[in-house]
Amino acid sequence: MPREVDFFGVLLPGVLPVFLLSAVLQLVLDAALSHVGAYRNSWHPALVRLCMFVCIFSILLVTLYQ
């Protein structure tokens, strides 16, 4: 994976597509979990959402960069 992506003359970080994909996956997973009611048992739902995003982003980075 390239270190930088050329987007109409603007150099963007190479992990930006991975970041955007993980944000979309986290939104889908968040909607599914809130529909099921999984956040009722959570002490801090925003912290759970942040941890889910970090885990998804890390998993995608590890699988793409190995």
Short mmCIF file of C-alpha atoms in Angstrom, two decimals:
data_model
loop_
_atom_site.label_atom_id
_atom_site.label_comp_id
_atom_site.label_asym_id
_atom_site.label_seq_id
_atom_site.Cartn_x
_atom_site.Cartn_y
_atom_site.Cartn_z
CA MET A 1 0.00 0.00 0.00
CA PRO A 2 1.40 3.43 -0.90
CA ARG A 3 2.40 5.86 1.80
CA GLU A 4 0.53 8.67 0.07
CA VAL A 5 -2.40 8.74 -2.33
CA ASP A 6 -2.56 11.38 -5.05
CA PHE A 7 -6.12 12.76 -5.17
CA PHE A 8 -6.37 15.46 -7.88
CA GLY A 9 -2.94 16.81 -7.00
CA VAL A 10 -3.44 16.64 -3.23
CA LEU A 11 -1.35 14.09 -1.36
CA LEU A 12 -3.44 12.26 1.24
CA PRO A 13 -2.20 9.73 3.79
CA GLY A 14 -2.24 6.14 2.59
CA VAL A 15 -4.32 4.97 5.54
CA LEU A 16 -7.17 7.37 4.72
CA PRO A 17 -9.13 4.78 2.66
CA VAL A 18 -8.71 2.27 5.48
CA PHE A 19 -9.92 4.90 7.96
CA LEU A 20 -13.00 5.66 5.87
CA LEU A 21 -13.79 1.96 5.39
CA SER A 22 -13.49 1.33 9.11
CA ALA A 23 -15.77 4.29 9.82
CA VAL A 24 -18.43 2.86 7.51
CA LEU A 25 -18.08 -0.61 9.06
CA GLN A 26 -18.32 0.87 12.53
CA LEU A 27 -21.49 2.78 11.64
CA VAL A 28 -23.11 -0.40 10.31
CA LEU A 29 -22.07 -2.41 13.36
CA ASP A 30 -23.19 0.39 15.67
CA ALA A 31 -26.63 0.49 14.07
CA ALA A 32 -26.98 -3.27 14.39
CA LEU A 33 -25.90 -3.31 18.02
CA SER A 34 -28.15 -0.43 19.00
CA HIS A 35 -31.08 -2.13 17.24
CA VAL A 36 -30.44 -5.28 19.27
CA GLY A 37 -30.10 -3.23 22.47
CA ALA A 38 -26.54 -4.17 23.35
CA TYR A 39 -25.75 -0.71 24.73
CA ARG A 40 -28.24 -1.00 27.58
CA ASN A 41 -25.76 -3.12 29.54
CA SER A 42 -22.83 -0.82 28.82
CA TRP A 43 -21.48 1.62 31.36
CA HIS A 44 -20.33 4.14 28.76
CA PRO A 45 -21.76 3.59 25.25
CA ALA A 46 -19.57 6.26 23.63
CA LEU A 47 -16.45 4.54 24.96
CA VAL A 48 -17.67 1.20 23.59
CA ARG A 49 -18.22 2.83 20.18
CA LEU A 50 -14.72 4.32 20.22
CA CYS A 51 -13.17 0.98 21.20
CA MET A 52 -15.07 -0.76 18.41
CA PHE A 53 -13.74 1.75 15.90
CA VAL A 54 -10.16 1.36 17.11
CA CYS A 55 -10.44 -2.44 16.93
CA ILE A 56 -11.91 -2.39 13.42
CA PHE A 57 -9.29 0.10 12.21
CA SER A 58 -6.46 -1.93 13.75
CA ILE A 59 -7.70 -5.21 12.28
CA LEU A 60 -7.94 -3.68 8.81
CA LEU A 61 -4.47 -2.16 9.07
CA VAL A 62 -2.89 -5.40 10.26
CA THR A 63 -4.52 -7.44 7.49
CA LEU A 64 -3.54 -4.97 4.77
CA TYR A 65 0.01 -4.24 5.91
CA GLN A 66 1.28 -7.74 6.67
#
